[in-house]
Amino acid sequence: MEEPCGAGAAAPLRGDTEEPKQGSVLFLGGNEVKSSAVVKYSSAPPQAAFARLQEKTDLKLPPANWLRESAKLGAAGTTILGNSKKSKPFSSFGMAYDFIDSVGNDVDVVSDSENIKKLLKIPYSKSHVSMAVHRIGRTLLLDELDIQELFMRSSQTGDWTWLKEFYQRLIDQKWQRKKKSKEHWYQKAILSKFLYYSINGDGAAQPVPSTSKQHQEGPVAGESDEAGRASWPAPFEMPSSLSEDPGASNQGLKNDFVRNILWTFEDIHMLVGSNMPIFGGGRYPAVSLRLRDNNKPINVLTGIDYWLDNLICNVPELVMCFHVNGIVQKYEMIKTEDIPNLENSNFSTKVIKDIAQNILSFLKSNCTKEGHTYWLFKASGSDIVKLYDLTTLCEETEDKYQNPFTMPVAILLYKVACNMMLKKNQNKKHYGTIRTLLLNCLKLLDNGRHPQIIASANYMLSELFQLDEPKKEDSADFPMNGNSDESYSEEEEEMPDSDENGSYSNSSDPPDDNKAVAIIKSVGELSVPEKYKSVHRIRPSCAFPVCHGTEERCRLVLNHVLEGLKSVDSSVKKEGDLPAADPSTPIPLKYEDESTSGGPESLEKQMALFLDKMGSFQKGKHCSQSGMIPGSWQYKMKLQLILKSSRAYYVLSDAAMILQKYGRALRYIKLALQCHDTYCCLCGSMLPEVLVFLCQCLTLCGDIQLMLAQNANNRAAYLEEYNYQTKEDQEILHSLHRESRCQVFAWATDLSTDLEYQLSVSCKCYEAAYEILLFSNLKSQNPEQHIQVLKRMGNIRNEIGVFYMNQAAAVQTERVVSKNVSTTEQQLWKKSFSCFEEGIQNFESIDDATNAALLLCNTGRLMRICAQAHCAAEGDFKREFSPEEALYYNKAIDYYLKALRSLGKRDVHPAVWDSVNWELSTTYFTMATLQQDYAPLSRKAQEQIEKEVSEAMMKSLKYCDVDTVSERQPLCQYRAATIHHRLASMYHSCLRNQVGDEHLRKQHRVLADLHYSKAVRLFQLLKDAPCEFLRVQLERVAFAEFQMASQNSSAGKLKTLSGALDIMTKTKGAFQLIRKELVAETEQISKDKSPESLSVNDSSASLNKEEVLKLLGIFESRMSFLLLQSIKLLTSSKKKMGGSNEEEAVLKTNKQVYSLLLRATANKGLSLLERTELILSLLEQLAARSEGSPGRQ
């Protein structure tokens, strides 16, 4: 019964015709076996109907078309019909090369169909079995290993002598060449003639008379014993085409099967080569033809042979022609599923299935080492099957190339790895597999013979380690250490495990068998279901290595790159002409001292040379000192390896930068740029991605130089990191210097001790990156890179601008004798301003409003420094606020306002917005304070000055945010309180000096009172400004006294005095804060016994105490005066009018407080704390009196 299989024939990989065959599933012998076959490739012509020969046709006579090509046969006719069943020694490799996708992954076995049949017939046959087994991933390659042929060769060439000696010692001491019988050649001859008769179109082929008997007795033409012998490549030979192009098919490695079939037998997937002739047409779409001697019954071996051939080729029927002594007797048609039930040829398909599964399990469990050649051997007539590791045996000889399989295996490992690399991005779980394939390939190769494959394999190994992968190693879609079915062990440990059914152990074997890897003690065991279970499981050793950090990953990459570079360098002919270099001698990394550096001027020249050089790269100039020919494999491979090393060093530098190891980071980026330098010298044209990478390197270099400038304190440690070199780095540098010694990037990677030079280098790195993006037209293709470079340019220009600005401030501070602004200061201002201006342009070009605002803010600060520089010396009593100061302060205000306009609103960046507002408020406040303290009376009228001060103070208040809760809120509150205090003092002073205009006086009085009130309210919110609060209150008292002086009525004066005393009463909170600080200080002094610390505490607190003492003296004086005036007025009022009880109580309290105050002031021995506490008690008494008379203010 047939059922269609889902898979169709795949597209052929070779340029011949495709045989249109669908796979099918055959359920044979009571649903015992499942089989499907898909023809992957066929070089056969369309199937021709077979011609049924007439009875009595004599097959001993050759037909007219014998051994001739015909249209029906196609070019491969002689291959189809005249082919010997002898398998070529490398046939599986030829198939593997053509179907590389299947190897190592999907397919379990690749082999000639004859080898498959021979294996499955082992329990039924006494014949010897000799096969070479190789493992590639999960795929086994099986090839016939013709011992007789090998030993004949050994006798002639001396090769394989070690195997011949081993064979004679352990297996067959009396080995001799066995010749094929005449009967063998007779049967081959009549089969060939029968097949040629069967394709003759007229159905009755005419024999060709022949007087010679060679056709009956001798071998078929072209099939002589010597001519039919398999072609073995010499063990020392490696075809040049294969050496240069691993993809080439050459001698012995050619896939010359008529059909390549993907055969699935139960759960075993096999890629099988077959040359079986298939006929079709008419009632029989596909049949196989067989010729049988009617006198000899079909035995089990023949039945299995026919059945397996039909299964493999998906042929549903068998046509059998019977003959007697070459005379055709009859034909018989047999369905494939009926073959196992033929008389005398009865066999169980289920047993065949069990044999297949057991053999595969046995081989997979024991052929574990890639690159090793295993030998499966069963002697003729023996029941014991042995498996030897020929590679291990061969290692005892001098040369591993004594094994002729070495090179084909190495090439196949390389090709499978190449194929998987092409798909690495789709399936990263194969990384462990690819790595193992390549490492095993490298073990088999000799650098002197195969430098190209070794260099390429090392490059692919370096490519496996993704340098730009996410930092998270255990990414869900990238299981680096994940075990998968496709993974396998590089070095399998010997597994002593065995199950109850059987064992691979050879512990009980005779001593002679100790060379065998594994033994099947009886072929009968193969028929037992699941007798041998595959113990080959995924081992941790095969998984892709987990790198515990970026540095480890990059070091692995650089190790493979170095090996690749060594292979390339060793193959370049001109090596002898080069100057000798000792790889163990470090190449010095230049250390630049500020005494030798030419400063920014020389940097400009180096930068110009660099850009000129970059321009020449674009024009296609290149040269190699080692003599590599552009376009050669060495040239191409070295470029790739150099670029890979450059990327690895870049990643190392970036990682060191994150760890704040800036000296190490600079060393790595220097190596990265040196690699890039050599790449540029070799490469005729720069690819866009290479130029983008160069921009990234220069950008990182700029970052590192900036960090070095900002962390100058650790310069000694950075210098030590910078000068350290590993042997690996030295060897890579020597390989680079074979090609070029140009130092295009030297200016960017020197470690200088001069801060200005470092900042300049950083800036030039960013500028160079920007220039490359510009002249290579990469700006639009890499917008993110373009934005990042511009951001960094803006940032470094801000840093340099701040550097020059701070230098100008330092010069200004040191200027004592000369009152004029020095030329040095002016030059520094210009440099700073120029940097800020360029930085602002950079940020504005990428619409970075926040950073542009910050640079505008810094420019405003520069203008304030310029204004400060123009003020006269502090000791000058004629000091006035100069026009130059006003000019620069107004410029500063303009820049701060521009910064606010740049931001637009606070939501864009609240922190920056608040900072700019604060600076703007400070500028207005400073300008107003200077105008108030150093009024320019020589140029302006007092009223004009007061007006400008008032306006500036109010603008300062406008930008001073006292309501928003932030770290700066207390500062803003203090600033606002100070502004109100100063405005109140100014209006108070105006009122004192004002004569005439009563309306203006009233206005000033109201304004003074208003601002004093606001100042008091704000100072009350602050817990750290008791002195300022006290001073404001005392000024308010003085303001009340001034008002009282102009009053005439006693009632009015009494009311004013009462109000002034209330103001004094409200200073209780300030005195409480002062007492708290004094008590804390006293406790601290008592705890600390050290005289040194005592003196420190005294000195640190002395300024504060002086201020308190001064204010306390004024307070006592004013309080005494007010109480005295109050007592006088109340007494006078009582005598005249008779006072009320309330007034008597007030008078009594005031007298009592006044008396206590007089005694206290008279006692000079009281400490500051005691005086403060006394004042507090007096204020509490006054407060109690005020609470008792609510009608009073």
Coordinates of C-alpha atoms in Angstrom, one line a residue, residues 12-380:
P12 CA 19.0 19.9 -7.1
L13 CA 22.3 21.3 -5.9
R14 CA 24.2 20.2 -9.0
G15 CA 23.5 21.3 -12.5
D16 CA 21.8 18.2 -13.9
T17 CA 18.2 17.2 -14.3
E18 CA 15.8 16.6 -11.4
E19 CA 13.9 13.4 -11.2
P20 CA 10.3 14.3 -10.4
K21 CA 9.7 11.9 -7.5
Q22 CA 7.6 12.4 -4.4
G23 CA 8.4 10.7 -1.2
S24 CA 6.1 7.9 -0.1
V25 CA 5.5 6.0 3.1
L26 CA 5.4 2.3 2.9
F27 CA 3.8 0.3 5.7
L28 CA 5.2 -3.2 5.2
G29 CA 4.6 -6.5 6.9
G30 CA 1.6 -5.6 9.1
N31 CA 2.5 -2.0 9.7
E32 CA 5.9 -3.0 11.0
V33 CA 8.1 -0.6 9.1
K34 CA 7.8 3.1 8.0
S35 CA 9.9 4.2 5.1
S36 CA 9.9 7.4 3.0
A37 CA 12.3 8.6 0.3
V38 CA 12.8 11.9 -1.3
V39 CA 15.1 12.2 -4.3
K40 CA 17.3 15.2 -3.6
Y41 CA 19.2 15.0 -6.8
S42 CA 19.2 12.8 -10.0
S43 CA 21.4 12.9 -13.1
A44 CA 19.4 10.1 -14.7
P45 CA 17.4 10.8 -18.0
P46 CA 13.6 10.4 -17.9
Q47 CA 12.8 6.8 -17.2
A48 CA 12.6 4.6 -20.2
A49 CA 10.2 1.6 -20.4
F50 CA 12.0 -1.7 -20.2
A51 CA 11.9 -4.0 -23.1
R52 CA 10.7 -7.5 -22.2
L53 CA 13.1 -10.0 -23.8
Q54 CA 11.9 -12.9 -25.8
E55 CA 12.3 -16.3 -24.4
K56 CA 15.5 -18.1 -25.4
T57 CA 17.4 -14.8 -25.8
D58 CA 21.0 -15.5 -25.3
L59 CA 22.5 -13.0 -22.8
K60 CA 26.0 -14.3 -23.4
L61 CA 25.9 -12.5 -26.7
P62 CA 26.4 -8.7 -26.4
P63 CA 23.6 -6.4 -27.8
A64 CA 24.4 -3.9 -30.5
N65 CA 24.2 -1.0 -28.1
W66 CA 26.4 -2.6 -25.4
L67 CA 28.5 0.0 -23.5
R68 CA 27.5 2.7 -26.0
E69 CA 25.9 6.0 -25.1
S70 CA 22.4 6.7 -26.4
A71 CA 19.8 9.5 -26.1
K72 CA 17.7 7.2 -23.9
L73 CA 20.6 6.6 -21.5
G74 CA 22.0 10.1 -21.4
A75 CA 25.6 10.9 -20.6
A76 CA 25.4 8.8 -17.5
G77 CA 24.3 5.7 -19.2
T78 CA 27.5 3.7 -18.7
T79 CA 27.5 4.7 -15.1
I80 CA 23.9 3.5 -14.6
L81 CA 24.3 0.2 -16.4
G82 CA 27.9 -0.6 -16.2
N83 CA 28.8 0.6 -12.7
S84 CA 30.5 -1.7 -10.3
K85 CA 28.9 -2.0 -6.9
K86 CA 32.3 -1.2 -5.5
S87 CA 32.0 2.0 -3.3
K88 CA 34.5 4.7 -3.5
P89 CA 36.4 5.5 -0.3
F90 CA 35.3 9.1 0.0
S91 CA 31.8 8.8 -1.5
S92 CA 30.0 10.0 1.6
F93 CA 32.2 13.2 1.7
G94 CA 31.2 14.0 -1.9
M95 CA 27.5 13.8 -0.9
A96 CA 28.1 15.7 2.3
Y97 CA 29.8 18.6 0.3
D98 CA 26.8 18.8 -2.0
F99 CA 24.2 18.7 0.7
I100 CA 26.0 20.6 3.4
D101 CA 22.7 21.9 4.9
S102 CA 21.8 18.3 6.0
V103 CA 25.2 17.4 7.6
G104 CA 25.6 17.9 11.3
N105 CA 22.0 18.6 11.9
D106 CA 19.1 16.8 10.2
V107 CA 20.7 13.7 8.9
D108 CA 21.9 10.7 11.0
V109 CA 23.9 8.9 8.3
V110 CA 25.5 9.8 5.0
S111 CA 26.6 6.8 2.9
D112 CA 26.4 4.7 -0.3
S113 CA 23.3 2.5 -0.4
E114 CA 25.7 -0.5 -0.7
N115 CA 27.2 0.3 2.7
I116 CA 23.8 0.7 4.3
K117 CA 22.7 -2.7 2.9
K118 CA 25.9 -4.4 4.0
L119 CA 25.4 -3.1 7.6
L120 CA 21.8 -4.2 7.8
K121 CA 22.7 -7.7 6.5
I122 CA 25.4 -8.2 9.2
P123 CA 23.4 -10.7 11.3
Y124 CA 22.5 -12.8 8.2
S125 CA 25.9 -12.7 6.4
K126 CA 29.2 -14.3 7.0
S127 CA 31.0 -11.8 4.8
H128 CA 33.5 -9.4 6.2
V129 CA 32.6 -5.8 6.9
S130 CA 35.1 -3.0 6.8
M131 CA 34.0 0.6 7.0
A132 CA 35.4 4.0 8.0
V133 CA 33.1 6.0 10.3
H134 CA 33.4 9.8 10.9
R135 CA 31.3 12.0 13.0
I136 CA 30.3 15.5 12.0
G137 CA 27.9 16.9 14.6
R138 CA 25.1 14.4 15.0
T139 CA 25.8 13.0 11.5
L140 CA 27.8 9.8 10.8
L141 CA 29.6 9.4 7.5
L142 CA 30.1 5.8 6.4
D143 CA 32.6 4.7 3.7
E144 CA 33.9 1.4 2.6
L145 CA 37.4 0.8 3.9
D146 CA 38.9 -1.8 1.5
I147 CA 41.6 -3.4 3.5
Q148 CA 42.9 -5.4 0.5
E149 CA 43.2 -2.2 -1.5
L150 CA 44.9 -0.3 1.3
F151 CA 47.4 -3.0 1.9
M152 CA 48.2 -3.4 -1.8
R153 CA 48.9 0.4 -1.8
S154 CA 50.9 0.0 1.4
S155 CA 53.2 -2.5 -0.3
Q156 CA 53.8 -0.1 -3.2
T157 CA 54.1 3.3 -1.4
G158 CA 54.8 2.5 2.2
D159 CA 51.6 4.3 3.4
W160 CA 49.3 2.7 5.9
T161 CA 52.1 0.4 7.0
W162 CA 51.0 1.0 10.7
L163 CA 47.5 -0.3 9.9
K164 CA 48.8 -3.2 8.0
E165 CA 51.0 -4.2 10.9
F166 CA 48.2 -3.7 13.4
Y167 CA 45.8 -5.8 11.2
Q168 CA 48.3 -8.7 10.8
R169 CA 49.2 -8.6 14.5
L170 CA 45.6 -8.7 15.9
I171 CA 43.3 -9.9 13.2
D172 CA 44.7 -11.9 10.3
Q173 CA 48.4 -12.9 10.5
K174 CA 48.3 -14.7 7.2
W175 CA 46.8 -11.9 5.2
Q176 CA 47.1 -12.3 1.4
R177 CA 45.4 -10.7 -1.6
K178 CA 42.2 -12.5 -2.6
K179 CA 41.4 -12.6 -6.3
K180 CA 37.8 -12.6 -7.6
S181 CA 36.6 -15.8 -9.4
K182 CA 35.8 -16.2 -13.0
E183 CA 32.2 -16.8 -12.0
H184 CA 32.1 -13.3 -10.5
W185 CA 33.1 -11.7 -13.7
Y186 CA 30.8 -13.9 -15.8
Q187 CA 27.8 -12.9 -13.7
K188 CA 28.7 -9.2 -14.0
A189 CA 29.0 -9.5 -17.8
I190 CA 25.6 -11.1 -18.5
L191 CA 23.9 -8.6 -16.1
S192 CA 25.4 -5.7 -18.0
K193 CA 24.3 -7.2 -21.3
F194 CA 20.8 -7.9 -19.9
L195 CA 20.3 -4.3 -18.9
Y196 CA 21.4 -3.0 -22.3
Y197 CA 19.1 -5.5 -24.0
S198 CA 16.3 -4.2 -21.8
I199 CA 16.6 -0.6 -22.9
N200 CA 16.6 -1.4 -26.6
G201 CA 13.6 0.3 -28.2
D202 CA 12.4 -2.4 -30.5
G203 CA 12.0 -4.9 -27.8
A204 CA 14.0 -7.6 -29.6
A205 CA 17.6 -6.6 -29.5
Q206 CA 19.9 -8.3 -32.0
P207 CA 23.0 -9.9 -30.8
V208 CA 26.3 -9.0 -32.3
P209 CA 28.3 -12.0 -33.4
S210 CA 31.6 -12.4 -31.6
T211 CA 34.3 -14.9 -31.9
S212 CA 36.0 -13.8 -28.8
K213 CA 35.2 -15.4 -25.5
Q214 CA 36.4 -12.4 -23.4
H215 CA 32.8 -11.2 -23.0
Q216 CA 31.8 -14.5 -21.5
E217 CA 34.8 -15.1 -19.3
G218 CA 36.8 -12.0 -18.9
P219 CA 36.0 -8.8 -17.0
V220 CA 33.8 -6.2 -18.5
A221 CA 35.6 -3.4 -20.4
G222 CA 36.8 -0.8 -17.9
E223 CA 36.1 -3.1 -15.0
S224 CA 39.5 -4.8 -14.8
D225 CA 40.8 -5.6 -11.4
E226 CA 43.2 -2.7 -11.5
A227 CA 41.0 -0.2 -13.3
G228 CA 38.0 -0.8 -11.1
R229 CA 40.1 -0.2 -8.0
A230 CA 39.1 2.7 -5.9
S231 CA 41.1 5.9 -6.4
W232 CA 42.8 6.9 -3.1
P233 CA 44.4 10.3 -2.8
A234 CA 47.9 10.2 -1.6
P235 CA 48.0 10.8 2.1
F236 CA 50.5 13.7 1.8
E237 CA 48.6 15.4 -1.1
M238 CA 46.1 18.1 -0.8
P239 CA 44.7 19.3 -4.1
S240 CA 45.7 22.9 -4.6
S241 CA 42.1 23.7 -5.7
L242 CA 40.8 22.3 -2.4
S243 CA 43.5 24.1 -0.5
E244 CA 42.6 27.4 -2.0
D245 CA 38.9 26.8 -2.3
P246 CA 37.4 24.4 0.2
G247 CA 34.3 24.2 -1.9
A248 CA 36.0 22.5 -4.8
S249 CA 35.2 18.8 -5.5
N250 CA 38.3 16.9 -6.6
Q251 CA 39.7 13.5 -6.9
G252 CA 37.9 11.0 -4.8
L253 CA 35.7 13.6 -3.2
K254 CA 33.2 13.9 -6.1
N255 CA 29.6 13.0 -5.6
D256 CA 29.2 10.7 -8.6
F257 CA 26.0 8.9 -7.6
V258 CA 23.2 8.9 -10.1
R259 CA 20.8 9.7 -7.3
N260 CA 21.1 11.2 -3.9
I261 CA 18.1 10.3 -1.8
L262 CA 17.0 11.5 1.6
W263 CA 15.7 8.2 3.1
T264 CA 13.8 8.0 6.4
F265 CA 13.7 4.5 7.8
E266 CA 11.6 4.5 10.9
D267 CA 13.2 7.4 12.9
I268 CA 16.5 7.2 11.2
H269 CA 17.3 9.9 8.6
M270 CA 19.8 9.0 5.9
L271 CA 21.3 10.7 2.9
V272 CA 22.0 7.8 0.6
G273 CA 23.7 7.6 -2.8
S274 CA 22.4 5.0 -5.3
N275 CA 23.2 3.9 -8.8
M276 CA 20.4 1.4 -9.2
P277 CA 18.8 1.4 -12.7
I278 CA 15.1 2.3 -12.6
F279 CA 12.8 1.7 -15.5
G280 CA 9.3 3.0 -16.0
G281 CA 6.4 3.7 -18.4
G282 CA 3.2 2.1 -19.3
R283 CA 1.5 0.1 -16.5
Y284 CA 4.7 0.4 -14.4
P285 CA 5.6 3.9 -13.4
A286 CA 8.8 2.7 -11.7
V287 CA 10.3 -0.8 -11.5
S288 CA 13.7 -2.2 -10.8
L289 CA 15.1 -5.0 -13.0
R290 CA 16.8 -8.1 -11.6
L291 CA 18.4 -11.0 -13.4
R292 CA 18.4 -14.4 -11.6
D293 CA 19.7 -17.8 -12.3
N294 CA 16.7 -20.1 -12.4
N295 CA 18.8 -22.9 -10.9
K296 CA 19.7 -20.9 -7.8
P297 CA 16.8 -20.0 -5.4
I298 CA 16.7 -16.5 -3.9
N299 CA 18.2 -16.4 -0.5
V300 CA 17.6 -14.1 2.4
L301 CA 20.6 -11.9 1.6
T302 CA 19.4 -11.3 -1.9
G303 CA 15.8 -10.7 -0.7
I304 CA 17.0 -8.1 1.8
D305 CA 19.2 -6.5 -0.9
Y306 CA 16.3 -6.2 -3.4
W307 CA 13.9 -4.9 -0.7
L308 CA 16.2 -2.3 0.6
D309 CA 17.2 -1.1 -2.9
N310 CA 13.5 -0.6 -3.7
L311 CA 12.8 1.1 -0.4
I312 CA 15.7 3.5 -0.8
C313 CA 14.8 4.5 -4.3
N314 CA 11.0 4.5 -3.6
V315 CA 10.4 1.9 -6.3
P316 CA 7.0 0.0 -5.7
E317 CA 7.7 -3.1 -7.9
L318 CA 10.4 -5.5 -8.9
V319 CA 10.7 -7.2 -12.3
M320 CA 12.7 -10.4 -12.1
C321 CA 14.0 -12.1 -15.3
F322 CA 15.1 -15.8 -14.8
H323 CA 17.7 -17.4 -17.0
V324 CA 19.5 -20.7 -17.3
N325 CA 23.1 -20.5 -18.5
G326 CA 22.4 -17.0 -19.9
I327 CA 19.2 -18.1 -21.8
V328 CA 16.1 -16.0 -20.8
Q329 CA 13.3 -18.2 -19.5
K330 CA 10.6 -16.0 -18.0
Y331 CA 9.7 -12.7 -16.2
E332 CA 8.0 -12.3 -12.8
M333 CA 6.5 -9.1 -11.3
I334 CA 6.8 -8.7 -7.5
K335 CA 5.6 -5.8 -5.3
T336 CA 8.1 -4.3 -3.0
E337 CA 6.1 -5.1 0.1
D338 CA 5.9 -8.8 -0.9
I339 CA 9.7 -9.3 -1.2
P340 CA 10.1 -10.2 2.5
N341 CA 7.6 -13.0 2.1
L342 CA 9.2 -14.7 -1.0
E343 CA 9.9 -18.4 -0.8
N344 CA 13.4 -19.2 0.5
S345 CA 13.9 -15.5 1.2
N346 CA 11.5 -14.9 4.1
F347 CA 12.7 -12.3 6.6
S348 CA 11.1 -10.0 9.2
T349 CA 11.1 -6.3 8.3
K350 CA 10.8 -5.5 12.0
V351 CA 14.1 -7.3 12.6
I352 CA 15.8 -5.2 9.9
K353 CA 14.4 -2.1 11.6
D354 CA 15.8 -3.3 15.0
I355 CA 19.2 -4.0 13.3
A356 CA 19.3 -0.5 11.9
Q357 CA 18.4 1.2 15.2
N358 CA 20.9 -1.0 17.1
I359 CA 23.8 -0.3 14.7
L360 CA 23.1 3.4 14.7
S361 CA 22.9 3.5 18.5
F362 CA 26.2 1.5 18.7
L363 CA 28.0 3.9 16.4
K364 CA 26.6 7.1 17.8
S365 CA 27.5 6.0 21.3
N366 CA 31.1 5.1 20.5
C367 CA 32.1 7.4 17.6
T368 CA 32.1 10.4 19.7
K369 CA 35.2 12.4 18.7
E370 CA 34.9 14.7 15.7
G371 CA 37.9 14.5 13.4
H372 CA 38.7 11.0 14.4
T373 CA 38.5 8.1 11.9
Y374 CA 36.8 5.0 13.3
W375 CA 37.0 1.6 11.7
L376 CA 34.1 -0.8 12.0
F377 CA 35.4 -4.3 11.3
K378 CA 33.9 -7.8 11.2
A379 CA 36.1 -10.6 9.9
S380 CA 34.8 -13.0 7.3

